[in-house]
Each structure stands twice: as structure tokens, then as C-alpha cells.
Amino acid sequence: MRHLVTLKNVSTEHIQTIFALSADLKSKFQEGVREPLLPGRVMAMLFEKQSLRTRVSFQAGMAHLGGTSMMLGEDAGFGKRESIADFTHVLSAMVDVIVVRAKAHATVEAVAEHSACSVINGLTDYSHPCQALADLFTMREQFGTLEGAKLTWVGDANNVARSLAFACAKLGVDFAVACPANYAFSPEETTELQTMFNSSDFSCTDDPQAAVAGASAVYTDVWASMGQEAEQEQRIKDFADYQVNEQLMSSAPNEAVFMHCLPAKRGQEVTDAVMDSPSSVIVEQAANRMHVQKGVLAWLLGVQG
């Protein structure tokens, strides 16, 4: 039985399989075909954090595949009425796949440990694998191939950045991070990531102009994510020189695209001019969440598109 908790232990071949399934299902979707690969399958969603893209893309995607889904709110008592083990043993005996969007990564790991069905990480403080898969899938669509591509992340080394680093290492994409030194990956994690990059380069700098040189995609995120509201004021000061604006984009190649996992704080980490520019692929990137997650569901549940 497969889980998708992080991309760290997902092979390159499996990511390529997910991309192939996703591309096939997206092509059929655009032709008006909703291929029912998962009839009768049931997906449960446990969300401890707010969500638009993750929730809607999973629910719509499962419906397209012929299955059904249920959002379990606070009334289900997840993490409150009984242990995660007891909760998961019962839930996983009734459904085929569980999507967990949790405050702590350990929560998703605990659900996966005790689950009798596949578990998908819908976001934790450590990892956001579904977002990273959709991002690299979007880059592949934009350029036709990921060969020779470079993704530059402008922002702190957060869950999305870490997942992108894992995915880039697997797919041979150069990955550069630009952030203040105290917001970078830890020395131990940097060493670990460097060992993963065999056919591509991993780098980190406090110079955003240097980081975007040669970039195929320039990617940023909010300076203070959910749960970091108390750090907002300090982060605004620390990241003041890391805004993705027209000047920074001019240091990247003309063909470079702009990416953001959304929601964005316009005028803070990115300007309107960049968000709404022809180089922005934020809508395509968000829409691909659904297509790639359909590929993930088909891969996890062992069907072929």
C-alpha cells in the first residue's frame, strides 16, 4: 500500500508515472471526458487548516474519477475524542484514501502509520508534496521538458520550498533559494539536500538578483504563512529586499515564468505588475493541482489511465 507523505522517498519513476497519468487525465478533461477510474471509491478529508485550492481540487478531482469524498469537520472529533490510532483504524476500514491537512507533520505520519488505506499529505509545516508536484508539472507544460530547467525560490525555506527541492532533485532540475541567511534550510538539511542533487544543482544565497539569473521560473510565497502571524511584522522587515517585482524579474531570462502557490499578499512579496503579467502562470499552476492530484489518486489506488 502506498502513501504520499513527502516526496523524499518517492522515486523519479513514480513521479513520471504520476505526471503521465495527470497529463492523460487533463487532456481528457479538456475534451469533456471525465474518465471514471475510481468508481465507488471513497475519499475522506481531515483538514486542520483553511483551504481553497487543496479542498476543491481534491473533491472535484475525485468526483471526476467516479468516486466520492467527504470532509470531516470538528464534529468528527479528530485528535480530540480519541487517539489518532483509534480514529484512523476505524476511518481507514471504511474509506479508500485519506487526505490530511495538518498543523504538524507528525499528525500525517501518525495517520499513515495506523491507516489501512492510502494517506495523502494535503499540507503540513514540513511538507506540501501535492503542491510541488503540480508546480513541476506546470513547468514541464510551459517549456515542454524539465531538462535544463532551473527553479528559483525567493522566500524562506518553508514546507513548499522543501518539497520543491525534493522534486527538483528527483527530476534533475536546478533549484536555487534566495532568502536572508537566518531563513535558509538548516546546515544539516542543506547537506542532506546537496547529497540528493546528483544530476542538477542546489544552491542558496542571500542575493535574489544572483539567484534568478538563468531561472526558468521565479517562485515566491507569503512572507508569513498560516501559524506564523506573530512573526509577520519582523518578517516584513527581514524580507523587504526580497519582493518579486519587475526589477527582479528583469534579472531573469525573458522567457522565465512567475509562480506562486497562493494565496498571495499583493504588494508585499509580489507586485501586481508581476502577478498580472504575461509571464505569470499562477492560474495554470493552481488549476493543475486538480489534474495532478487525480494522477496521484490513480497512482496510489493502483489504476492506470
PDB file of C-alpha atoms in Angstrom:
ATOM      1  CA  MET A   1       0.000   0.000   0.000  1.00  0.00           C
ATOM      2  CA  ARG A   2       1.301   3.438  -0.970  1.00  0.00           C
ATOM      3  CA  HIS A   3       1.167   6.728   0.883  1.00  0.00           C
ATOM      4  CA  LEU A   4       2.202  10.228  -0.223  1.00  0.00           C
ATOM      5  CA  VAL A   5       3.564  11.886   2.914  1.00  0.00           C
ATOM      6  CA  THR A   6       6.631  13.623   1.415  1.00  0.00           C
ATOM      7  CA  LEU A   7       8.413  13.449  -1.951  1.00  0.00           C
ATOM      8  CA  LYS A   8      11.654  12.481  -0.279  1.00  0.00           C
ATOM      9  CA  ASN A   9      11.067   8.767  -0.746  1.00  0.00           C
ATOM     10  CA  VAL A  10       9.082   8.854  -3.986  1.00  0.00           C
ATOM     11  CA  SER A  11      11.180   7.631  -6.902  1.00  0.00           C
ATOM     12  CA  THR A  12      11.743   9.533 -10.129  1.00  0.00           C
ATOM     13  CA  GLU A  13       9.924   6.757 -11.988  1.00  0.00           C
ATOM     14  CA  HIS A  14       6.873   7.101  -9.771  1.00  0.00           C
ATOM     15  CA  ILE A  15       6.793  10.892 -10.247  1.00  0.00           C
ATOM     16  CA  GLN A  16       6.971  10.374 -14.002  1.00  0.00           C
ATOM     17  CA  THR A  17       4.101   7.862 -13.730  1.00  0.00           C
ATOM     18  CA  ILE A  18       2.024  10.429 -11.818  1.00  0.00           C
ATOM     19  CA  PHE A  19       2.809  13.062 -14.474  1.00  0.00           C
ATOM     20  CA  ALA A  20       1.832  10.696 -17.292  1.00  0.00           C
ATOM     21  CA  LEU A  21      -1.475   9.855 -15.584  1.00  0.00           C
ATOM     22  CA  SER A  22      -2.086  13.546 -14.881  1.00  0.00           C
ATOM     23  CA  ALA A  23      -1.376  14.620 -18.455  1.00  0.00           C
ATOM     24  CA  ASP A  24      -3.686  11.938 -19.829  1.00  0.00           C
ATOM     25  CA  LEU A  25      -6.498  12.816 -17.429  1.00  0.00           C
ATOM     26  CA  LYS A  26      -6.068  16.553 -18.091  1.00  0.00           C
ATOM     27  CA  SER A  27      -6.210  16.017 -21.840  1.00  0.00           C
ATOM     28  CA  LYS A  28      -9.417  14.015 -21.491  1.00  0.00           C
ATOM     29  CA  PHE A  29     -10.871  16.621 -19.115  1.00  0.00           C
ATOM     30  CA  GLN A  30     -10.252  19.326 -21.703  1.00  0.00           C
ATOM     31  CA  GLU A  31     -12.076  17.169 -24.256  1.00  0.00           C
ATOM     32  CA  GLY A  32     -15.064  16.946 -21.908  1.00  0.00           C
ATOM     33  CA  VAL A  33     -14.294  13.400 -20.759  1.00  0.00           C
ATOM     34  CA  ARG A  34     -14.397  12.529 -17.045  1.00  0.00           C
ATOM     35  CA  GLU A  35     -12.871   9.065 -17.043  1.00  0.00           C
ATOM     36  CA  PRO A  36     -14.326   7.115 -14.062  1.00  0.00           C
ATOM     37  CA  LEU A  37     -11.183   5.293 -12.998  1.00  0.00           C
ATOM     38  CA  LEU A  38     -12.232   5.095  -9.341  1.00  0.00           C
ATOM     39  CA  PRO A  39     -15.955   4.176  -9.262  1.00  0.00           C
ATOM     40  CA  GLY A  40     -17.253   3.564  -5.785  1.00  0.00           C
ATOM     41  CA  ARG A  41     -14.041   4.712  -4.110  1.00  0.00           C
ATOM     42  CA  VAL A  42     -14.404   6.996  -1.085  1.00  0.00           C
ATOM     43  CA  MET A  43     -12.001   9.736  -0.010  1.00  0.00           C
ATOM     44  CA  ALA A  44     -12.068  11.223   3.497  1.00  0.00           C
ATOM     45  CA  MET A  45     -10.536  14.640   4.135  1.00  0.00           C
ATOM     46  CA  LEU A  46      -9.251  15.749   7.547  1.00  0.00           C
ATOM     47  CA  PHE A  47      -8.338  19.442   7.426  1.00  0.00           C
ATOM     48  CA  GLU A  48      -6.978  21.308  10.455  1.00  0.00           C
ATOM     49  CA  LYS A  49      -6.182  24.380   8.351  1.00  0.00           C
ATOM     50  CA  GLN A  50      -8.205  26.528   5.972  1.00  0.00           C
ATOM     51  CA  SER A  51      -8.092  25.582   2.321  1.00  0.00           C
ATOM     52  CA  LEU A  52      -9.480  26.584  -1.056  1.00  0.00           C
ATOM     53  CA  ARG A  53      -7.230  25.003  -3.682  1.00  0.00           C
ATOM     54  CA  THR A  54      -6.434  21.758  -1.864  1.00  0.00           C
ATOM     55  CA  ARG A  55     -10.006  21.054  -0.793  1.00  0.00           C
ATOM     56  CA  VAL A  56     -11.757  21.950  -4.042  1.00  0.00           C
ATOM     57  CA  SER A  57      -9.176  20.284  -6.276  1.00  0.00           C
ATOM     58  CA  PHE A  58      -9.348  17.013  -4.344  1.00  0.00           C
ATOM     59  CA  GLN A  59     -13.146  16.983  -4.138  1.00  0.00           C
ATOM     60  CA  ALA A  60     -13.663  17.908  -7.790  1.00  0.00           C
ATOM     61  CA  GLY A  61     -10.946  15.518  -8.909  1.00  0.00           C
ATOM     62  CA  MET A  62     -12.412  12.557  -7.024  1.00  0.00           C
ATOM     63  CA  ALA A  63     -15.861  13.315  -8.457  1.00  0.00           C
ATOM     64  CA  HIS A  64     -14.395  13.338 -11.990  1.00  0.00           C
ATOM     65  CA  LEU A  65     -12.839   9.929 -11.309  1.00  0.00           C
ATOM     66  CA  GLY A  66     -16.221   8.450 -10.374  1.00  0.00           C
ATOM     67  CA  GLY A  67     -15.609   8.332  -6.633  1.00  0.00           C
ATOM     68  CA  THR A  68     -16.989  10.348  -3.776  1.00  0.00           C
ATOM     69  CA  SER A  69     -15.489  12.379  -0.948  1.00  0.00           C
ATOM     70  CA  MET A  70     -16.367  13.619   2.495  1.00  0.00           C
ATOM     71  CA  MET A  71     -14.974  16.495   4.539  1.00  0.00           C
ATOM     72  CA  LEU A  72     -14.741  15.549   8.215  1.00  0.00           C
ATOM     73  CA  GLY A  73     -15.014  18.655  10.355  1.00  0.00           C
ATOM     74  CA  GLU A  74     -14.587  19.246  14.052  1.00  0.00           C
ATOM     75  CA  ASP A  75     -17.725  17.221  14.779  1.00  0.00           C
ATOM     76  CA  ALA A  76     -15.802  14.057  13.851  1.00  0.00           C
ATOM     77  CA  GLY A  77     -13.515  14.684  16.818  1.00  0.00           C
ATOM     78  CA  PHE A  78     -10.225  14.105  15.003  1.00  0.00           C
ATOM     79  CA  GLY A  79      -7.413  14.406  17.560  1.00  0.00           C
ATOM     80  CA  LYS A  80      -9.831  15.262  20.386  1.00  0.00           C
ATOM     81  CA  ARG A  81     -12.284  12.486  21.310  1.00  0.00           C
ATOM     82  CA  GLU A  82      -9.919   9.551  20.891  1.00  0.00           C
ATOM     83  CA  SER A  83      -6.352   8.757  19.934  1.00  0.00           C
ATOM     84  CA  ILE A  84      -5.201   9.224  16.342  1.00  0.00           C
ATOM     85  CA  ALA A  85      -4.562   5.478  16.223  1.00  0.00           C
ATOM     86  CA  ASP A  86      -8.119   4.549  17.246  1.00  0.00           C
ATOM     87  CA  PHE A  87      -9.612   7.208  14.955  1.00  0.00           C
ATOM     88  CA  THR A  88      -7.523   6.084  11.979  1.00  0.00           C
ATOM     89  CA  HIS A  89      -8.108   2.355  12.471  1.00  0.00           C
ATOM     90  CA  VAL A  90     -11.860   2.912  12.224  1.00  0.00           C
ATOM     91  CA  LEU A  91     -11.838   5.522   9.463  1.00  0.00           C
ATOM     92  CA  SER A  92      -9.470   3.600   7.206  1.00  0.00           C
ATOM     93  CA  ALA A  93     -11.658   0.492   7.489  1.00  0.00           C
ATOM     94  CA  MET A  94     -14.451   2.442   5.779  1.00  0.00           C
ATOM     95  CA  VAL A  95     -12.760   4.559   3.097  1.00  0.00           C
ATOM     96  CA  ASP A  96     -10.167   4.037   0.359  1.00  0.00           C
ATOM     97  CA  VAL A  97      -7.935   7.075   0.824  1.00  0.00           C
ATOM     98  CA  ILE A  98      -7.457   9.782   3.469  1.00  0.00           C
ATOM     99  CA  VAL A  99      -6.208  13.326   2.762  1.00  0.00           C
ATOM    100  CA  VAL A 100      -4.811  15.077   5.836  1.00  0.00           C
ATOM    101  CA  ARG A 101      -4.050  18.820   6.009  1.00  0.00           C
ATOM    102  CA  ALA A 102      -2.464  19.167   9.426  1.00  0.00           C
ATOM    103  CA  LYS A 103      -0.742  21.736  11.577  1.00  0.00           C
ATOM    104  CA  ALA A 104       2.053  19.303  12.472  1.00  0.00           C
ATOM    105  CA  HIS A 105       3.792  16.885  10.126  1.00  0.00           C
ATOM    106  CA  ALA A 106       3.792  14.251  12.872  1.00  0.00           C
ATOM    107  CA  THR A 107      -0.003  14.113  12.604  1.00  0.00           C
ATOM    108  CA  VAL A 108       0.114  12.933   8.977  1.00  0.00           C
ATOM    109  CA  GLU A 109       2.864  10.459   9.818  1.00  0.00           C
ATOM    110  CA  ALA A 110       0.730   9.059  12.649  1.00  0.00           C
ATOM    111  CA  VAL A 111      -2.316   8.671  10.405  1.00  0.00           C
ATOM    112  CA  ALA A 112      -0.201   6.909   7.768  1.00  0.00           C
ATOM    113  CA  GLU A 113       1.282   4.612  10.406  1.00  0.00           C
ATOM    114  CA  HIS A 114      -2.107   3.411  11.599  1.00  0.00           C
ATOM    115  CA  SER A 115      -4.081   3.563   8.354  1.00  0.00           C
ATOM    116  CA  ALA A 116      -5.278   0.509   6.457  1.00  0.00           C
ATOM    117  CA  CYS A 117      -5.684   2.646   3.315  1.00  0.00           C
ATOM    118  CA  SER A 118      -3.535   5.156   1.438  1.00  0.00           C
ATOM    119  CA  VAL A 119      -2.846   8.529   3.056  1.00  0.00           C
ATOM    120  CA  ILE A 120      -2.057  11.790   1.236  1.00  0.00           C
ATOM    121  CA  ASN A 121      -0.381  14.779   2.864  1.00  0.00           C
ATOM    122  CA  GLY A 122      -2.535  17.797   1.967  1.00  0.00           C
ATOM    123  CA  LEU A 123      -0.074  20.154   3.711  1.00  0.00           C
ATOM    124  CA  THR A 124       1.947  20.180   6.900  1.00  0.00           C
ATOM    125  CA  ASP A 125       4.518  22.514   8.416  1.00  0.00           C
ATOM    126  CA  TYR A 126       7.234  20.289   6.891  1.00  0.00           C
ATOM    127  CA  SER A 127       5.947  19.255   3.507  1.00  0.00           C
ATOM    128  CA  HIS A 128       3.469  20.063   0.732  1.00  0.00           C
ATOM    129  CA  PRO A 129       4.069  17.318  -1.830  1.00  0.00           C
ATOM    130  CA  CYS A 130       0.912  17.832  -3.905  1.00  0.00           C
ATOM    131  CA  GLN A 131       1.770  21.499  -4.432  1.00  0.00           C
ATOM    132  CA  ALA A 132       5.312  20.696  -5.566  1.00  0.00           C
ATOM    133  CA  LEU A 133       4.143  18.010  -7.991  1.00  0.00           C
ATOM    134  CA  ALA A 134       1.655  20.418  -9.594  1.00  0.00           C
ATOM    135  CA  ASP A 135       4.369  23.096  -9.801  1.00  0.00           C
ATOM    136  CA  LEU A 136       6.878  20.908 -11.634  1.00  0.00           C
ATOM    137  CA  PHE A 137       4.086  19.553 -13.858  1.00  0.00           C
ATOM    138  CA  THR A 138       3.230  23.172 -14.742  1.00  0.00           C
ATOM    139  CA  MET A 139       6.848  23.968 -15.591  1.00  0.00           C
ATOM    140  CA  ARG A 140       7.001  20.883 -17.810  1.00  0.00           C
ATOM    141  CA  GLU A 141       3.894  22.063 -19.635  1.00  0.00           C
ATOM    142  CA  GLN A 142       5.278  25.574 -20.074  1.00  0.00           C
ATOM    143  CA  PHE A 143       8.633  24.509 -21.504  1.00  0.00           C
ATOM    144  CA  GLY A 144       7.803  21.101 -22.961  1.00  0.00           C
ATOM    145  CA  THR A 145      10.500  19.480 -20.844  1.00  0.00           C
ATOM    146  CA  LEU A 146      12.218  19.882 -17.496  1.00  0.00           C
ATOM    147  CA  GLU A 147      15.608  19.113 -18.975  1.00  0.00           C
ATOM    148  CA  GLY A 148      17.971  22.014 -18.306  1.00  0.00           C
ATOM    149  CA  ALA A 149      15.364  23.876 -16.237  1.00  0.00           C
ATOM    150  CA  LYS A 150      16.103  25.997 -13.159  1.00  0.00           C
ATOM    151  CA  LEU A 151      13.584  26.909 -10.467  1.00  0.00           C
ATOM    152  CA  THR A 152      14.405  29.867  -8.203  1.00  0.00           C
ATOM    153  CA  TRP A 153      12.595  30.143  -4.885  1.00  0.00           C
ATOM    154  CA  VAL A 154      12.534  33.662  -3.375  1.00  0.00           C
ATOM    155  CA  GLY A 155      11.466  33.293   0.235  1.00  0.00           C
ATOM    156  CA  ASP A 156      12.041  31.322   3.385  1.00  0.00           C
ATOM    157  CA  ALA A 157      12.888  27.629   3.372  1.00  0.00           C
ATOM    158  CA  ASN A 158       9.369  26.521   4.206  1.00  0.00           C
ATOM    159  CA  ASN A 159       7.299  23.412   3.505  1.00  0.00           C
ATOM    160  CA  VAL A 160       6.704  24.266  -0.156  1.00  0.00           C
ATOM    161  CA  ALA A 161      10.373  25.113  -0.756  1.00  0.00           C
ATOM    162  CA  ARG A 162      11.468  21.838   0.847  1.00  0.00           C
ATOM    163  CA  SER A 163       9.025  19.808  -1.261  1.00  0.00           C
ATOM    164  CA  LEU A 164      10.149  21.593  -4.418  1.00  0.00           C
ATOM    165  CA  ALA A 165      13.762  20.825  -3.523  1.00  0.00           C
ATOM    166  CA  PHE A 166      12.947  17.117  -3.186  1.00  0.00           C
ATOM    167  CA  ALA A 167      11.053  17.137  -6.508  1.00  0.00           C
ATOM    168  CA  CYS A 168      13.776  19.068  -8.357  1.00  0.00           C
ATOM    169  CA  ALA A 169      16.425  16.655  -7.092  1.00  0.00           C
ATOM    170  CA  LYS A 170      14.387  13.704  -8.365  1.00  0.00           C
ATOM    171  CA  LEU A 171      13.714  15.294 -11.757  1.00  0.00           C
ATOM    172  CA  GLY A 172      17.128  16.823 -12.468  1.00  0.00           C
ATOM    173  CA  VAL A 173      16.017  20.447 -12.168  1.00  0.00           C
ATOM    174  CA  ASP A 174      18.393  23.084 -10.770  1.00  0.00           C
ATOM    175  CA  PHE A 175      16.996  24.641  -7.593  1.00  0.00           C
ATOM    176  CA  ALA A 176      18.121  27.956  -6.088  1.00  0.00           C
ATOM    177  CA  VAL A 177      16.873  29.600  -2.896  1.00  0.00           C
ATOM    178  CA  ALA A 178      17.176  33.323  -2.173  1.00  0.00           C
ATOM    179  CA  CYS A 179      16.485  34.419   1.401  1.00  0.00           C
ATOM    180  CA  PRO A 180      18.078  36.059   4.448  1.00  0.00           C
ATOM    181  CA  ALA A 181      20.605  33.685   5.997  1.00  0.00           C
ATOM    182  CA  ASN A 182      18.510  33.019   9.099  1.00  0.00           C
ATOM    183  CA  TYR A 183      15.565  31.835   6.978  1.00  0.00           C
ATOM    184  CA  ALA A 184      17.541  29.254   4.980  1.00  0.00           C
ATOM    185  CA  PHE A 185      17.482  25.482   5.416  1.00  0.00           C
ATOM    186  CA  SER A 186      19.465  24.341   8.439  1.00  0.00           C
ATOM    187  CA  PRO A 187      23.089  23.283   7.792  1.00  0.00           C
ATOM    188  CA  GLU A 188      22.100  19.658   8.374  1.00  0.00           C
ATOM    189  CA  GLU A 189      19.208  19.853   5.942  1.00  0.00           C
ATOM    190  CA  THR A 190      21.326  21.709   3.384  1.00  0.00           C
ATOM    191  CA  THR A 191      23.879  18.913   3.489  1.00  0.00           C
ATOM    192  CA  GLU A 192      21.127  16.336   3.120  1.00  0.00           C
ATOM    193  CA  LEU A 193      19.629  18.167   0.134  1.00  0.00           C
ATOM    194  CA  GLN A 194      23.007  18.602  -1.541  1.00  0.00           C
ATOM    195  CA  THR A 195      23.510  14.840  -1.464  1.00  0.00           C
ATOM    196  CA  MET A 196      20.153  14.357  -3.226  1.00  0.00           C
ATOM    197  CA  PHE A 197      21.111  16.593  -6.184  1.00  0.00           C
ATOM    198  CA  ASN A 198      23.133  14.288  -8.423  1.00  0.00           C
ATOM    199  CA  SER A 199      22.275  15.497 -11.927  1.00  0.00           C
ATOM    200  CA  SER A 200      21.295  19.074 -11.068  1.00  0.00           C
ATOM    201  CA  ASP A 201      22.432  21.886  -8.779  1.00  0.00           C
ATOM    202  CA  PHE A 202      21.185  23.049  -5.393  1.00  0.00           C
ATOM    203  CA  SER A 203      22.209  26.497  -4.133  1.00  0.00           C
ATOM    204  CA  CYS A 204      21.217  29.044  -1.510  1.00  0.00           C
ATOM    205  CA  THR A 205      22.111  32.733  -1.412  1.00  0.00           C
ATOM    206  CA  ASP A 206      21.012  35.974   0.221  1.00  0.00           C
ATOM    207  CA  ASP A 207      21.242  37.695  -3.178  1.00  0.00           C
ATOM    208  CA  PRO A 208      17.928  37.430  -5.085  1.00  0.00           C
ATOM    209  CA  GLN A 209      19.383  39.080  -8.205  1.00  0.00           C
ATOM    210  CA  ALA A 210      22.022  36.364  -8.444  1.00  0.00           C
ATOM    211  CA  ALA A 211      19.520  33.590  -7.690  1.00  0.00           C
ATOM    212  CA  VAL A 212      17.153  34.466 -10.556  1.00  0.00           C
ATOM    213  CA  ALA A 213      19.936  34.587 -13.158  1.00  0.00           C
ATOM    214  CA  GLY A 214      19.271  31.803 -15.634  1.00  0.00           C
ATOM    215  CA  ALA A 215      15.968  30.881 -13.972  1.00  0.00           C
ATOM    216  CA  SER A 216      13.212  29.183 -15.943  1.00  0.00           C
ATOM    217  CA  ALA A 217      10.757  30.014 -13.164  1.00  0.00           C
ATOM    218  CA  VAL A 218      10.796  32.535 -10.311  1.00  0.00           C
ATOM    219  CA  TYR A 219       8.627  31.381  -7.416  1.00  0.00           C
ATOM    220  CA  THR A 220       7.651  33.115  -4.182  1.00  0.00           C
ATOM    221  CA  ASP A 221       5.274  32.626  -1.268  1.00  0.00           C
ATOM    222  CA  VAL A 222       3.844  34.797   1.508  1.00  0.00           C
ATOM    223  CA  TRP A 223       6.452  36.001   3.969  1.00  0.00           C
ATOM    224  CA  ALA A 224       4.448  34.738   6.966  1.00  0.00           C
ATOM    225  CA  SER A 225       2.485  31.523   6.451  1.00  0.00           C
ATOM    226  CA  MET A 226      -0.500  30.258   8.450  1.00  0.00           C
ATOM    227  CA  GLY A 227       0.603  29.846  12.038  1.00  0.00           C
ATOM    228  CA  GLN A 228       3.351  32.495  11.726  1.00  0.00           C
ATOM    229  CA  GLU A 229       1.101  35.531  12.192  1.00  0.00           C
ATOM    230  CA  ALA A 230       3.030  36.586  15.331  1.00  0.00           C
ATOM    231  CA  GLU A 231       6.193  36.881  13.206  1.00  0.00           C
ATOM    232  CA  GLN A 232       4.508  38.963  10.499  1.00  0.00           C
ATOM    233  CA  GLU A 233       5.970  42.351  11.458  1.00  0.00           C
ATOM    234  CA  GLN A 234       9.532  41.056  11.770  1.00  0.00           C
ATOM    235  CA  ARG A 235       9.293  39.062   8.539  1.00  0.00           C
ATOM    236  CA  ILE A 236       8.103  42.113   6.602  1.00  0.00           C
ATOM    237  CA  LYS A 237      11.292  43.889   7.682  1.00  0.00           C
ATOM    238  CA  ASP A 238      13.544  40.906   7.015  1.00  0.00           C
ATOM    239  CA  PHE A 239      12.173  40.206   3.530  1.00  0.00           C
ATOM    240  CA  ALA A 240      11.855  43.828   2.362  1.00  0.00           C
ATOM    241  CA  ASP A 241      14.637  43.317  -0.197  1.00  0.00           C
ATOM    242  CA  TYR A 242      13.153  40.038  -1.474  1.00  0.00           C
ATOM    243  CA  GLN A 243       9.994  41.271  -3.172  1.00  0.00           C
ATOM    244  CA  VAL A 244       9.442  39.789  -6.628  1.00  0.00           C
ATOM    245  CA  ASN A 245       8.872  42.893  -8.720  1.00  0.00           C
ATOM    246  CA  GLU A 246       9.530  43.975 -12.283  1.00  0.00           C
ATOM    247  CA  GLN A 247      13.124  44.896 -11.441  1.00  0.00           C
ATOM    248  CA  LEU A 248      13.892  41.447 -10.043  1.00  0.00           C
ATOM    249  CA  MET A 249      12.117  39.686 -12.932  1.00  0.00           C
ATOM    250  CA  SER A 250      14.234  41.737 -15.362  1.00  0.00           C
ATOM    251  CA  SER A 251      17.294  39.940 -13.966  1.00  0.00           C
ATOM    252  CA  ALA A 252      15.802  36.603 -15.046  1.00  0.00           C
ATOM    253  CA  PRO A 253      15.701  35.432 -18.668  1.00  0.00           C
ATOM    254  CA  ASN A 254      12.891  36.895 -20.790  1.00  0.00           C
ATOM    255  CA  GLU A 255      11.201  33.511 -21.051  1.00  0.00           C
ATOM    256  CA  ALA A 256      11.115  32.963 -17.268  1.00  0.00           C
ATOM    257  CA  VAL A 257       7.665  32.450 -15.779  1.00  0.00           C
ATOM    258  CA  PHE A 258       6.410  33.679 -12.414  1.00  0.00           C
ATOM    259  CA  MET A 259       4.890  31.178  -9.958  1.00  0.00           C
ATOM    260  CA  HIS A 260       3.109  31.470  -6.594  1.00  0.00           C
ATOM    261  CA  CYS A 261       1.296  28.778  -4.593  1.00  0.00           C
ATOM    262  CA  LEU A 262      -1.389  31.290  -3.493  1.00  0.00           C
ATOM    263  CA  PRO A 263      -2.957  32.943  -1.668  1.00  0.00           C
ATOM    264  CA  ALA A 264      -0.707  35.936  -2.296  1.00  0.00           C
ATOM    265  CA  LYS A 265      -0.362  39.216  -0.466  1.00  0.00           C
ATOM    266  CA  ARG A 266      -0.171  41.569  -3.420  1.00  0.00           C
ATOM    267  CA  GLY A 267       2.162  44.484  -2.853  1.00  0.00           C
ATOM    268  CA  GLN A 268       4.131  42.559  -0.246  1.00  0.00           C
ATOM    269  CA  GLU A 269       6.062  39.518  -1.533  1.00  0.00           C
ATOM    270  CA  VAL A 270       4.993  40.244  -5.130  1.00  0.00           C
ATOM    271  CA  THR A 271       3.706  43.245  -7.043  1.00  0.00           C
ATOM    272  CA  ASP A 272       0.501  43.450  -9.075  1.00  0.00           C
ATOM    273  CA  ALA A 273       2.608  44.089 -12.174  1.00  0.00           C
ATOM    274  CA  VAL A 274       4.281  40.683 -11.831  1.00  0.00           C
ATOM    275  CA  MET A 275       1.187  38.793 -10.658  1.00  0.00           C
ATOM    276  CA  ASP A 276      -0.819  40.042 -13.651  1.00  0.00           C
ATOM    277  CA  SER A 277       1.981  39.982 -16.218  1.00  0.00           C
ATOM    278  CA  PRO A 278       2.034  37.702 -19.284  1.00  0.00           C
ATOM    279  CA  SER A 279       4.824  35.732 -17.597  1.00  0.00           C
ATOM    280  CA  SER A 280       2.605  34.819 -14.639  1.00  0.00           C
ATOM    281  CA  VAL A 281       1.313  31.219 -14.666  1.00  0.00           C
ATOM    282  CA  ILE A 282      -0.356  31.313 -11.245  1.00  0.00           C
ATOM    283  CA  VAL A 283      -3.803  30.344 -12.559  1.00  0.00           C
ATOM    284  CA  GLU A 284      -2.488  27.431 -14.628  1.00  0.00           C
ATOM    285  CA  GLN A 285      -0.391  26.376 -11.629  1.00  0.00           C
ATOM    286  CA  ALA A 286      -3.438  26.363  -9.314  1.00  0.00           C
ATOM    287  CA  ALA A 287      -5.645  24.598 -11.868  1.00  0.00           C
ATOM    288  CA  ASN A 288      -3.053  21.860 -12.254  1.00  0.00           C
ATOM    289  CA  ARG A 289      -3.483  20.979  -8.580  1.00  0.00           C
ATOM    290  CA  MET A 290      -6.652  19.121  -9.575  1.00  0.00           C
ATOM    291  CA  HIS A 291      -5.185  17.336 -12.589  1.00  0.00           C
ATOM    292  CA  VAL A 292      -2.056  16.214 -10.761  1.00  0.00           C
ATOM    293  CA  GLN A 293      -3.986  15.099  -7.682  1.00  0.00           C
ATOM    294  CA  LYS A 294      -6.171  12.980  -9.959  1.00  0.00           C
ATOM    295  CA  GLY A 295      -2.923  11.434 -11.161  1.00  0.00           C
ATOM    296  CA  VAL A 296      -1.836  10.908  -7.555  1.00  0.00           C
ATOM    297  CA  LEU A 297      -5.143   9.223  -6.674  1.00  0.00           C
ATOM    298  CA  ALA A 298      -4.928   6.942  -9.699  1.00  0.00           C
ATOM    299  CA  TRP A 299      -1.309   6.060  -8.850  1.00  0.00           C
ATOM    300  CA  LEU A 300      -1.977   5.452  -5.160  1.00  0.00           C
ATOM    301  CA  LEU A 301      -5.028   3.301  -5.776  1.00  0.00           C
ATOM    302  CA  GLY A 302      -3.272   1.261  -8.412  1.00  0.00           C
ATOM    303  CA  VAL A 303      -5.168   2.040 -11.586  1.00  0.00           C
ATOM    304  CA  GLN A 304      -3.820   3.041 -14.968  1.00  0.00           C
ATOM    305  CA  GLY A 305      -5.095   5.930 -17.041  1.00  0.00           C
TER     306      GLY A 305
END
